[in-house]
Coordinates of C-alpha atoms in Angstrom, one line a residue:
G1 CA 0.2 -0.3 0.2
L2 CA 2.5 2.4 0.2
D3 CA 3.4 4.1 -3.1
L4 CA 6.8 4.7 -4.8
A5 CA 7.9 8.5 -3.5
K6 CA 7.2 6.5 -0.3
V7 CA 9.1 3.7 -0.3
T8 CA 12.1 6.3 -1.9
E9 CA 12.3 8.4 1.0
L10 CA 12.2 5.0 3.8
F11 CA 14.8 3.6 1.5
L12 CA 17.1 6.2 1.2
K13 CA 16.5 7.1 5.4
G14 CA 18.4 3.7 6.2
V15 CA 21.6 4.8 4.8
T16 CA 21.0 8.9 6.2
Q17 CA 20.0 7.7 9.6
I18 CA 23.7 5.3 9.5
L19 CA 26.2 7.9 7.9
G20 CA 24.0 9.9 10.9
I21 CA 26.5 8.1 13.2
T22 CA 29.6 10.7 13.2
S23 CA 30.8 9.2 16.0
V24 CA 31.4 5.7 14.7
L25 CA 33.2 7.7 11.9
M26 CA 35.5 10.1 13.8
F27 CA 36.1 7.8 15.3
A28 CA 37.2 4.5 13.0
A29 CA 39.9 7.1 11.4
T30 CA 41.4 8.0 14.7
A31 CA 42.7 4.4 16.0
M32 CA 43.1 3.5 11.9
V33 CA 45.7 6.7 11.9
L34 CA 47.2 4.8 15.4
A35 CA 47.6 1.5 13.7
R36 CA 48.9 2.7 11.4
A37 CA 51.4 5.0 12.8
G38 CA 52.2 1.8 15.0
S39 CA 50.0 2.3 18.0
T40 CA 48.6 -0.7 18.4
R41 CA 51.4 -3.2 17.2
A42 CA 53.5 -0.8 20.4
I43 CA 50.7 -1.8 22.6
L44 CA 50.7 -5.0 21.1
E45 CA 54.9 -5.5 22.0
L46 CA 54.0 -3.7 25.8
I47 CA 51.4 -6.7 26.6
Q48 CA 53.9 -9.2 25.7
R49 CA 56.8 -8.1 27.2
R50 CA 54.3 -7.9 30.8
F51 CA 52.3 -10.5 30.5
G52 CA 53.9 -13.0 28.5
D53 CA 51.5 -16.0 27.4
R54 CA 48.9 -15.2 28.9
V55 CA 46.4 -13.2 27.2
E56 CA 43.3 -14.8 28.5
L57 CA 44.0 -11.9 31.4
V58 CA 44.4 -8.8 28.6
A59 CA 40.8 -9.8 27.2
G60 CA 38.9 -10.7 30.2
A61 CA 41.0 -6.8 31.5
M62 CA 40.0 -5.4 28.3
T63 CA 36.4 -6.3 27.8
L64 CA 36.0 -5.2 30.9
V65 CA 37.4 -2.2 30.4
Q66 CA 34.8 -2.1 27.8
A67 CA 31.6 -2.8 29.5
L68 CA 32.9 0.7 31.5
A69 CA 33.6 2.2 28.4
T70 CA 30.6 2.4 27.3
Y71 CA 28.3 2.3 31.1
V72 CA 30.4 5.7 31.9
A73 CA 29.6 6.7 27.0
G74 CA 26.2 5.6 27.1
I75 CA 27.2 3.9 23.7
G76 CA 29.4 1.5 22.6
A77 CA 30.0 1.7 19.0
A78 CA 32.8 4.7 20.0
N79 CA 34.5 2.5 22.5
T80 CA 34.6 -1.0 20.0
L81 CA 36.5 0.4 17.4
V82 CA 39.1 1.3 20.2
T83 CA 39.4 -1.6 22.3
A84 CA 38.1 -4.4 19.1
P85 CA 41.6 -3.7 17.3
L86 CA 43.2 -4.0 20.6
I87 CA 42.4 -7.3 21.8
A88 CA 42.7 -8.0 18.3
A89 CA 46.0 -7.8 18.1
V90 CA 46.3 -9.5 21.3
A91 CA 43.8 -12.8 21.1
G92 CA 43.1 -13.0 18.0
F93 CA 39.7 -13.0 16.3
V94 CA 38.0 -16.1 19.5
P95 CA 34.3 -16.4 19.3
G96 CA 33.7 -16.1 22.8
L97 CA 35.7 -13.4 23.6
V98 CA 33.5 -11.8 20.9
A99 CA 30.5 -12.5 22.8
G100 CA 31.7 -11.7 26.1
L101 CA 32.8 -7.8 24.6
S102 CA 29.3 -8.1 22.8
I103 CA 27.7 -9.3 25.8
V104 CA 29.0 -6.7 27.9
S105 CA 28.5 -4.4 25.7
G106 CA 24.4 -4.1 25.0
A107 CA 24.1 -4.2 29.2
S108 CA 26.6 -1.1 29.8
W109 CA 24.1 0.8 26.9
A110 CA 21.0 -0.7 27.9
T111 CA 21.1 0.5 31.7
S112 CA 24.1 3.7 31.5
P113 CA 22.9 6.7 33.1
A114 CA 24.6 8.8 30.6
S115 CA 22.4 6.9 26.9
A116 CA 19.2 7.3 25.4
E117 CA 17.9 3.9 25.7
S118 CA 17.7 4.6 29.7
A119 CA 16.3 7.9 29.1
Y120 CA 13.8 6.6 27.9
I121 CA 13.3 3.6 29.9
S122 CA 13.4 5.4 32.6
Q123 CA 10.7 8.1 31.7
Q124 CA 8.6 5.1 31.1
M125 CA 9.1 4.4 34.6
Q126 CA 8.9 7.5 35.7
L127 CA 12.6 7.2 36.7
S128 CA 15.5 9.4 37.4
P129 CA 17.7 7.9 34.2
V130 CA 19.7 7.9 37.3
D131 CA 17.5 6.0 39.5
Y132 CA 16.4 4.1 36.6
A133 CA 20.5 2.7 36.1
A134 CA 21.0 2.3 40.3
F135 CA 17.8 -0.1 39.7
M136 CA 19.1 -2.4 37.4
R137 CA 23.0 -2.5 38.7
P138 CA 23.0 -5.3 39.4
Y139 CA 22.5 -7.1 37.1
T140 CA 24.5 -5.2 34.5
V141 CA 27.5 -6.0 37.0
A142 CA 25.8 -9.6 37.0
F143 CA 26.2 -9.7 32.5
W144 CA 29.9 -7.7 33.0
L145 CA 31.0 -10.9 34.9
I146 CA 29.5 -13.2 32.7
G147 CA 31.2 -11.7 29.6
V148 CA 34.6 -11.3 31.8
V149 CA 34.7 -14.9 32.4
L150 CA 33.0 -16.2 29.2
A151 CA 36.5 -13.8 27.5
W152 CA 38.7 -15.4 29.8
W153 CA 37.6 -19.1 29.1
S154 CA 37.4 -18.7 25.5
V155 CA 40.9 -16.8 24.6
R156 CA 42.5 -19.4 26.8
R157 CA 40.9 -22.6 25.9
W158 CA 42.0 -21.3 22.5
R159 CA 45.0 -20.9 23.2
L160 CA 46.3 -24.4 24.8
A161 CA 44.0 -26.1 21.8
N162 CA 45.4 -23.4 18.3
G163 CA 47.2 -20.8 19.9
I164 CA 47.3 -17.3 19.4
E165 CA 46.8 -16.0 16.2
P166 CA 47.0 -11.9 16.1
I167 CA 45.4 -9.6 13.9
I168 CA 46.8 -6.4 13.8
A169 CA 47.0 -3.5 11.3
T170 CA 49.5 -2.9 11.3
D171 CA 52.2 0.8 10.2
T172 CA 51.8 -0.7 5.8
G173 CA 48.3 -1.8 6.1
D174 CA 45.5 -4.9 7.0
A175 CA 47.4 -8.0 8.1
T176 CA 44.4 -10.2 8.0
L177 CA 41.6 -8.8 5.7
P178 CA 37.9 -11.2 5.2
A179 CA 37.5 -12.0 1.1
G180 CA 35.7 -8.9 -0.2
L181 CA 38.1 -6.0 1.1
E182 CA 41.1 -6.3 -0.2
S183 CA 39.5 -3.3 -2.3
A184 CA 38.7 -1.4 0.6
A185 CA 41.4 -1.7 2.2
A186 CA 44.4 -1.3 -0.5
A187 CA 42.5 1.7 -1.3
A188 CA 42.1 2.9 3.0
K189 CA 45.9 1.9 2.4
A190 CA 48.9 5.3 3.4
E191 CA 51.8 5.2 2.6
P192 CA 53.8 3.5 6.0
A193 CA 54.7 6.3 8.4
A194 CA 57.8 6.2 9.6
L195 CA 57.9 4.3 13.7
V196 CA 59.5 7.0 15.7
G197 CA 60.6 6.5 19.7
G198 CA 60.1 2.5 21.6
P199 CA 57.3 1.3 22.5
W200 CA 55.7 3.4 25.1
R201 CA 56.4 6.0 23.0
R202 CA 54.7 5.2 20.9
A203 CA 51.8 3.6 22.3
L204 CA 50.8 7.0 24.3
P205 CA 48.5 8.2 21.6
F206 CA 46.2 4.8 21.6
F207 CA 46.9 5.1 25.8
V208 CA 45.2 9.1 25.7
L209 CA 42.4 7.7 23.5
L210 CA 41.9 5.3 25.6
A211 CA 42.3 7.3 28.4
I212 CA 39.2 9.9 27.3
I213 CA 37.1 7.1 26.2
L214 CA 36.6 6.1 29.8
V215 CA 36.8 9.3 31.5
G216 CA 36.4 11.7 29.5
P217 CA 32.3 11.9 30.3
L218 CA 32.9 12.7 33.5
L219 CA 35.7 15.2 33.0
N220 CA 33.2 16.6 30.7
R221 CA 30.7 16.9 33.8
L222 CA 32.7 18.7 36.1
I223 CA 33.5 20.8 33.9
G224 CA 30.2 22.2 32.4
R225 CA 31.7 22.2 28.6
P226 CA 32.2 19.2 26.6
I227 CA 36.2 19.1 25.4
F228 CA 35.8 15.6 24.8
S229 CA 32.7 15.5 22.7
P230 CA 33.6 13.0 19.1
A231 CA 33.9 15.9 17.4
L232 CA 37.0 17.0 19.5
T233 CA 38.5 13.8 20.6
P234 CA 39.8 12.7 17.6
L235 CA 42.2 16.5 17.4
W236 CA 43.9 15.8 21.2
V237 CA 44.1 12.5 20.2
L238 CA 46.1 13.0 16.2
A239 CA 47.2 16.0 18.0
V240 CA 49.2 13.8 20.7
A241 CA 50.7 11.2 18.0
A242 CA 51.9 14.9 15.9
V243 CA 54.3 14.7 18.2
A244 CA 55.0 11.7 20.1
L245 CA 55.3 10.3 16.3
K246 CA 56.8 13.0 14.8
L247 CA 54.1 13.3 12.4
S248 CA 53.5 16.5 9.8
P249 CA 49.9 17.6 10.1
N250 CA 49.6 17.5 6.6
R251 CA 50.8 13.6 6.7
I252 CA 48.2 13.8 10.0
G253 CA 45.6 14.5 8.2
E254 CA 45.5 12.3 5.0
M255 CA 46.0 8.9 7.0
F256 CA 42.9 10.7 9.3
I257 CA 40.6 11.0 5.8
D258 CA 42.3 7.5 4.3
G259 CA 41.1 6.0 7.4
G260 CA 37.8 6.6 7.6
L261 CA 37.0 4.7 4.6
T262 CA 36.6 1.0 5.5
I263 CA 34.5 2.0 7.7
L264 CA 31.7 4.1 5.4
R265 CA 31.9 0.9 3.4
Y266 CA 30.2 -1.0 6.9
L267 CA 28.3 1.9 7.7
F268 CA 27.0 1.8 4.0
L269 CA 25.4 -2.1 3.8
V270 CA 24.5 -1.6 6.8
G271 CA 22.7 1.8 5.8
L272 CA 20.9 -0.2 2.7
F273 CA 19.6 -2.7 4.0
L274 CA 17.6 -0.1 7.5
G275 CA 16.2 0.8 4.3
F276 CA 14.3 -2.4 3.3
I277 CA 13.1 -2.1 7.3
N278 CA 12.0 1.0 7.1
L279 CA 9.7 -0.9 4.8
L280 CA 8.5 -3.4 7.0
A281 CA 8.5 -0.2 10.9
E282 CA 6.5 1.3 8.2
I283 CA 3.5 -1.4 7.3
G284 CA 3.4 -1.6 11.5
T285 CA 5.2 -5.0 11.1
F286 CA 7.3 -4.6 14.2
E287 CA 4.1 -3.5 16.7
T288 CA 1.9 -6.8 15.4
I289 CA 4.4 -8.6 17.0
A290 CA 4.6 -6.9 19.6
G291 CA 0.6 -7.5 19.7
F292 CA 0.8 -10.6 20.5
V293 CA 2.3 -11.2 24.1
G294 CA -1.2 -10.0 24.9
L295 CA -2.1 -13.0 23.3
A296 CA -0.2 -15.3 26.4
P297 CA -0.5 -16.4 30.1
I298 CA -0.6 -13.4 32.4
R299 CA 2.2 -15.3 34.4
L300 CA 4.4 -15.7 31.0
V301 CA 3.1 -12.9 30.0
T302 CA 6.2 -10.6 31.1
I303 CA 8.8 -13.7 29.5
V304 CA 6.6 -13.8 25.7
A305 CA 7.8 -10.0 26.2
L306 CA 11.6 -10.2 26.2
I307 CA 11.5 -12.6 24.2
A308 CA 9.5 -11.3 22.1
A309 CA 11.8 -7.7 22.1
F310 CA 14.7 -9.9 21.8
L311 CA 13.6 -10.9 18.1
I312 CA 12.1 -7.3 16.7
A313 CA 15.5 -6.3 17.5
I314 CA 17.7 -9.1 14.8
P315 CA 16.5 -7.6 11.5
S316 CA 15.7 -3.7 13.1
A317 CA 18.0 -2.8 15.4
A318 CA 20.2 -0.3 14.4
Y319 CA 18.7 2.6 17.0
T320 CA 18.3 0.0 20.6
V321 CA 16.3 3.0 22.3
A322 CA 14.1 3.5 18.3
I323 CA 13.0 0.0 18.7
D324 CA 11.9 0.3 23.1
A325 CA 10.3 3.5 21.7
L326 CA 8.9 1.4 19.3
V327 CA 7.5 -2.1 21.4
I328 CA 7.5 -0.8 25.4
P329 CA 4.1 1.5 25.0
V330 CA 2.3 -2.1 23.0
L331 CA 4.0 -4.0 25.7
A332 CA 2.5 -1.6 28.8
A333 CA -1.2 -2.3 27.0
V334 CA -1.4 -6.2 27.0
G335 CA -0.2 -6.2 30.7
V336 CA 3.2 -6.0 31.1
P337 CA 4.5 -4.4 34.2
V338 CA 7.1 -1.8 34.4
W339 CA 9.8 -3.0 37.1
A340 CA 10.0 -5.3 33.6
F341 CA 11.3 -2.4 30.9
G342 CA 14.8 -2.1 31.9
F343 CA 14.4 -6.5 31.3
V344 CA 13.5 -5.7 28.2
G345 CA 16.0 -2.7 27.2
I346 CA 18.6 -5.1 27.5
A347 CA 16.9 -7.9 25.4
V348 CA 16.5 -5.6 23.1
A349 CA 20.7 -4.6 23.1
Q350 CA 21.5 -8.1 23.1
G351 CA 19.1 -9.2 20.1
A352 CA 20.6 -6.5 18.4
M353 CA 24.1 -8.6 18.5
I354 CA 22.9 -10.0 16.5
S355 CA 21.2 -7.5 13.7
P356 CA 22.7 -6.2 10.4
V357 CA 22.1 -2.8 10.7
Q358 CA 23.6 -2.6 14.3
I359 CA 26.1 -0.2 14.3
N360 CA 28.0 -1.9 17.4
V361 CA 28.3 -5.2 15.0
A362 CA 30.6 -3.3 12.3
A363 CA 32.7 -1.4 14.6
T364 CA 33.2 -5.3 15.5
A365 CA 33.8 -5.6 12.4
H366 CA 35.8 -3.5 11.6
G367 CA 38.1 -3.8 14.7
F368 CA 38.4 -7.7 14.0
R369 CA 39.4 -7.0 10.4
T370 CA 36.2 -9.1 9.0
E371 CA 33.0 -9.5 7.8
I372 CA 29.5 -8.4 10.5
M373 CA 27.6 -11.0 9.1
R374 CA 31.2 -13.3 10.8
I375 CA 30.3 -11.6 14.0
I376 CA 26.9 -12.2 14.0
R377 CA 27.5 -15.8 13.1
T378 CA 30.3 -16.2 16.0
N379 CA 27.0 -14.2 18.3
L380 CA 24.5 -16.8 17.3
P381 CA 24.7 -19.3 20.2
Y382 CA 26.0 -16.8 22.8
M383 CA 22.9 -14.9 22.2
P384 CA 19.8 -16.8 23.4
A385 CA 21.7 -17.6 25.9
A386 CA 22.1 -14.9 27.7
L387 CA 18.5 -13.8 26.5
V388 CA 17.5 -16.9 28.8
V389 CA 19.6 -15.1 31.7
T390 CA 17.6 -11.8 31.3
I391 CA 14.6 -14.1 31.6
V392 CA 15.6 -16.0 34.6
L393 CA 17.2 -12.4 36.1
A394 CA 13.1 -11.0 35.7
A395 CA 12.5 -14.4 37.4
I396 CA 13.8 -13.0 40.8
V397 CA 12.7 -9.9 40.7
T398 CA 8.8 -11.1 40.0
A399 CA 9.3 -13.5 42.6
V400 CA 10.5 -10.8 44.7
R401 CA 8.0 -8.1 44.8

């Protein structure tokens, strides 16, 4: 029943929506500059000096860093673009590690006091975002523990069974790329940057970027000005890189622009898929699926609501807050209790981790130098299990209340 003009508008909106996530573009380009300037390799050298073959400890620690950074910032993809290449450079592509990162990321942004998801859900619960975050924090920490232990155990088992194969974006380009990305890598590859100084000096810009991600939002609130915004953070980091690595501003600028080409390919792919999803949303597909929850017995309505939220997110979760806004009013109308909305938000985030249009999935693929569908196939066995944990936690809250 949609006319061609409306179809065109909805389809093109998918592309513009995704390409409008400018923080991902900025952080991806910055991380690629540091990788090609030798910062990622330098960090790998430092880690190998400290931990030797015990890379599972690094994997667990960095998974926790991802959880904390996402919780503080309220967004996952920008942090993933920084942490994923570092973890890949240490441990390589380990399925349980990728799943652990996905689990902690989704739980963190769904319950962060700084996220758009929490702002919407807390409003529906008639709480402040801070009170909502405090109510959900025990369950958030539970998923942090699950993700960290899964990452640690998976990397340990993988190391003992197969050995570690680091994936490093070196100063000469991407060392490991899936089929189909070679042309993008060739287009994005800048002339190698001359390595300057020891590993600590070369690693300094990456440490600065990681520190800004962790404490930048807090400093912004303390100062009262966004001095560490998505636009300004790359400037600070690239300025440090220019000084520490003795690179000219023109050279840094060229590397920054070239570094964004690969992530643009991912985003364009995601945007095209999202265009079709917009058509389904327009004709009421997802509202209808959410409405089926009302057919469940009253004792099972919360469980069915979590499953429905999870399923709806799989094809459509480019913006999880949009899914929350889509399904929560419908779920409230059919009798889902208000205290369960936070668990609905977590279920949506978990479904998003196997969604082709989720920007954090694209960021993870970019960080591990692989394809989006490989990340989805990797997460596919783990996310339903994470949903089961969400359902159990919700059941415990039901019993207590």
